[in-house]
Structures are given as structure tokens and as C-alpha cells.
């Protein structure tokens, strides 16, 4: 993950707040509540914003895995373990695994999901977030290391795996679609090698714009329930 994205992906960033609030809405809808006794893994945790949000909300302990040790060490004052080698991940151990904005960085996404399912107990949950709608794939996606964006149908193809049950698959961020279009247009005029500028224009916002986007977040979460489109896709899977 590019350093510019990591620096912008803090707990106050509109998108990180929006993603988390949608997650909480989804968990509430499915009557899923994390408990202190649960074994939880944030796979591809990055700078740890999601883990911090979850630990703060539910008072749980979360193991954090990222193969980039320098990024992993950005995680401070954590309740769980920091893990940067896959062989250190225990098998048949976790009650919940969060795979947020990781799958789209992998060409063999189906194999990644299979590998993660090996880490999970029977009747455990895998919760995934990915960018949606490949029609909006742009230089921004390339700059942050994406190889694809997903629709519900394309996601179902990569999750045609035994021993799991798809609970639900939801789009979110429908009110962000105009900004996704503008980002694609804007990045078209930037040189591909100028990743820092592309990411700054596509993800970083000033305080005023951040507040406006957070207002849109509140409107969407209050008014929309089952969106037919969105800038992201969040999925709940259960291991049988």
C-alpha cells in the first residue's frame, strides 16, 4: 500500500468513518456482536485504523496481520498480537476475520479466501470489504495497488468455495459515486508514475470537504437500506 494512502487513512478520514459505520449497521442487522472472548483477526490490517475502531467499540482484543512489517509497526498500543509472517497465523482458531480492502490487491483472490478459511473455526465469520464496479477502475486504483474492482456477480465467482455460506452481500457508498466518476476523470490527466499526486487527489481531503462528506454519510446510512450500487461492497460469509 502506498505511503500516501496509509497517511490519509486515519480515524477521522470520511471514508474510514463511513466504512466503519456501515460495518456497524451491517453487524447490527445480522445481530452480530463481538465479545471479549472472541478470537479476532484483522488480515491485512495496514496502519490499524479498523482494528482500533473495533477495539474501541467492542472492547475486544484483535490480532493484526500484515506482511509489510514497516506498516504493521505503525500499529501502536494494540490489545492483540502483531503478526507479519503467515506461518505464525494459527489454524482453525479465529471466530471472526476481517478482510478489509485487501482482496482487490490479489490476482488469485479465490485462493486467498481459501487460505483465510483455514484459519477460522467452524461457524466463524469472514467479513470482507472491497471496492465496487470495475467500470470505475482508474489510475487511482493502479496507484494504490488494486488489480480489480468487484460487482456482486464477480465477487460470487471468486467465492465459489466449499464449506462456507454467503450470508449477505451489500453495496455501500452510493452517494460517493459522483466523486468516483470525478476521480476517474481527474486521474486521466495525471501521469501514471505520479502516484503521490494521484492518491492525494483521489483520497485526501481538507477538513471542510471531510465534514461535507461525513454529512453525506449520515444521509445515506439513514435513508438507504439495500443499495443497488455503491463505491464499495461489504460481504459476510460463514464457515460451515
XYZ file of C-alpha atoms in Angstrom:
240
model
C 0.000 0.000 0.000
C 1.345 3.436 -0.928
C 2.607 5.595 1.948
C 0.340 8.483 0.895
C -2.778 6.330 1.311
C -1.624 4.995 4.676
C -1.045 8.543 5.941
C -4.535 9.632 4.863
C -6.349 6.542 6.175
C -6.702 7.800 9.743
C -9.701 7.502 12.066
C -11.133 10.928 11.128
C -10.988 10.420 7.364
C -14.548 10.450 5.944
C -14.106 7.150 4.118
C -12.709 5.286 7.123
C -15.598 6.572 9.270
C -18.164 5.767 6.554
C -16.838 2.233 6.096
C -16.878 1.556 9.842
C -20.347 2.987 10.399
C -21.705 0.857 7.561
C -19.997 -2.172 9.113
C -21.685 -1.494 12.458
C -25.040 -1.101 10.724
C -24.487 -4.443 8.974
C -23.415 -6.224 12.169
C -26.474 -4.880 13.984
C -28.726 -6.030 11.151
C -27.275 -9.531 11.351
C -27.337 -9.411 15.180
C -23.597 -9.990 15.324
C -21.825 -8.587 18.360
C -18.137 -9.100 19.060
C -17.320 -10.355 22.565
C -14.169 -10.169 24.666
C -13.799 -13.932 24.445
C -13.863 -13.933 20.621
C -10.681 -14.628 18.687
C -10.498 -11.917 16.020
C -8.057 -11.277 13.166
C -7.633 -8.173 11.028
C -5.950 -9.679 7.945
C -4.013 -7.008 6.049
C -4.501 -4.507 8.848
C -2.349 -1.711 7.400
C -1.985 1.126 9.896
C -4.624 -0.454 12.137
C -7.474 2.037 11.798
C -10.129 -0.686 11.511
C -8.725 -2.672 14.448
C -8.613 0.473 16.557
C -12.228 1.248 15.679
C -13.360 -2.283 16.558
C -11.381 -2.449 19.800
C -12.792 0.915 20.840
C -16.372 -0.051 20.003
C -16.484 -3.563 21.449
C -13.606 -3.639 23.986
C -12.128 -6.686 22.253
C -8.607 -7.866 21.504
C -7.668 -8.144 17.827
C -4.687 -9.878 16.226
C -3.290 -7.810 13.368
C -1.564 -9.334 10.358
C 0.291 -7.511 7.608
C 3.182 -8.822 5.515
C 4.700 -5.335 5.373
C 6.470 -5.147 8.721
C 7.103 -1.391 8.475
C 3.386 -0.736 8.026
C 2.487 -3.249 10.726
C 4.683 -1.392 13.221
C 2.517 1.705 12.720
C 0.041 -0.118 14.970
C 0.552 1.232 18.499
C -0.931 0.272 21.891
C -2.734 -2.758 20.474
C -4.698 -5.282 22.528
C -3.843 -8.291 20.376
C -0.732 -9.596 18.635
C 1.175 -8.112 15.697
C 1.881 -10.820 13.097
C 3.834 -10.344 9.869
C 4.552 -13.953 8.857
C 1.725 -16.122 7.534
C 3.198 -19.222 9.153
C 2.614 -17.582 12.552
C -1.146 -17.475 11.952
C -2.893 -20.296 13.878
C -5.197 -22.710 12.024
C -8.846 -23.295 12.991
C -8.535 -20.557 15.593
C -10.482 -17.399 14.793
C -14.154 -16.626 15.396
C -14.015 -13.544 13.162
C -11.675 -12.491 10.377
C -11.894 -9.046 8.816
C -10.510 -8.778 5.277
C -10.986 -5.115 4.505
C -9.695 -3.675 1.231
C -7.129 -6.412 0.742
C -8.709 -8.876 -1.692
C -8.587 -6.456 -4.631
C -4.772 -6.369 -4.388
C -4.529 -10.088 -5.217
C -4.745 -11.662 -8.652
C -5.700 -15.027 -7.143
C -8.406 -13.736 -4.812
C -10.156 -17.103 -4.576
C -7.036 -18.787 -3.205
C -6.568 -16.033 -0.641
C -10.071 -16.636 0.702
C -9.420 -20.404 0.837
C -6.244 -19.778 2.843
C -8.051 -17.494 5.272
C -10.852 -20.021 5.816
C -8.180 -22.437 7.101
C -7.510 -20.015 9.954
C -11.131 -19.985 11.058
C -13.183 -22.155 13.395
C -16.362 -23.890 12.305
C -19.334 -21.473 12.308
C -16.993 -18.461 12.323
C -17.484 -15.323 10.229
C -15.378 -13.781 7.464
C -16.297 -10.157 6.792
C -14.921 -8.610 3.614
C -14.871 -5.144 2.096
C -13.772 -4.480 -1.498
C -14.025 -1.592 -3.981
C -17.007 -1.929 -6.305
C -17.768 -1.520 -10.009
C -14.842 -2.234 -12.315
C -16.192 0.321 -14.797
C -14.728 2.947 -12.456
C -11.266 1.371 -12.354
C -8.801 4.236 -12.828
C -5.201 5.335 -12.378
C -6.066 5.805 -8.723
C -6.754 2.076 -8.381
C -3.459 1.256 -10.075
C -1.607 3.739 -7.852
C -2.862 2.095 -4.641
C -2.218 -1.421 -5.958
C -5.677 -2.599 -6.969
C -5.901 -5.212 -9.712
C -9.711 -5.125 -9.914
C -12.970 -3.766 -8.528
C -15.985 -6.004 -7.891
C -19.657 -6.362 -8.639
C -21.838 -8.738 -6.668
C -21.711 -11.260 -9.526
C -17.927 -11.115 -9.958
C -17.456 -11.472 -6.212
C -19.670 -14.575 -6.150
C -17.445 -16.150 -8.811
C -14.327 -15.793 -6.669
C -16.158 -17.185 -3.627
C -17.416 -20.359 -5.260
C -15.809 -22.325 -2.444
C -16.936 -25.343 -0.418
C -17.524 -25.197 3.329
C -18.811 -21.664 3.583
C -22.158 -19.906 3.430
C -22.667 -16.448 1.970
C -24.809 -14.560 4.496
C -25.138 -11.227 2.717
C -23.520 -9.020 0.106
C -24.211 -5.272 0.222
C -23.170 -2.235 -1.766
C -22.475 0.961 0.156
C -21.342 4.469 -0.769
C -23.963 5.194 -3.426
C -23.702 8.920 -2.663
C -19.963 8.729 -3.387
C -20.490 7.585 -6.983
C -20.282 11.146 -8.442
C -16.929 11.577 -6.693
C -15.736 8.247 -8.097
C -16.566 9.488 -11.588
C -14.750 12.766 -10.973
C -11.737 10.905 -9.600
C -11.513 8.780 -12.725
C -11.746 11.839 -14.970
C -9.211 13.778 -12.918
C -6.685 10.931 -12.754
C -6.908 10.546 -16.530
C -4.944 13.778 -16.903
C -2.226 12.842 -14.403
C 0.885 10.890 -15.296
C 0.671 7.288 -14.151
C 4.071 7.435 -12.457
C 2.959 10.349 -10.246
C 1.312 8.056 -7.692
C 1.545 10.505 -4.812
C -0.431 13.174 -6.667
C -2.999 10.659 -7.918
C -3.646 9.370 -4.391
C -3.731 12.852 -2.892
C -6.371 13.930 -5.406
C -8.335 10.690 -5.047
C -8.400 10.135 -1.292
C -7.051 13.038 0.760
C -9.481 15.848 1.596
C -9.289 19.048 3.621
C -11.270 19.498 6.852
C -14.169 21.322 5.190
C -14.682 18.703 2.488
C -14.264 15.963 5.065
C -17.186 17.421 7.048
C -19.350 17.641 3.910
C -18.632 14.018 3.053
C -19.405 12.926 6.611
C -22.765 14.672 6.264
C -23.424 12.651 3.105
C -22.518 9.546 5.095
C -25.187 10.297 7.686
C -27.778 10.938 4.976
C -27.009 7.674 3.196
C -26.973 5.492 6.302
C -30.273 6.975 7.485
C -32.104 6.885 4.147
C -30.810 3.851 2.261
C -31.079 0.213 3.288
C -30.343 -2.105 0.356
C -28.455 -0.133 -2.292
C -28.405 -1.396 -5.888
C -24.991 0.234 -6.475
C -22.170 1.707 -4.461
C -18.487 2.505 -4.471
C -17.750 -0.467 -2.193
C -19.081 -3.923 -1.468
C -19.258 -5.452 2.019
C -19.799 -9.166 2.455
C -20.491 -11.501 5.374
C -19.503 -15.169 4.950
C -19.817 -18.027 7.453
C -17.598 -21.082 7.586
C -19.594 -24.306 7.857
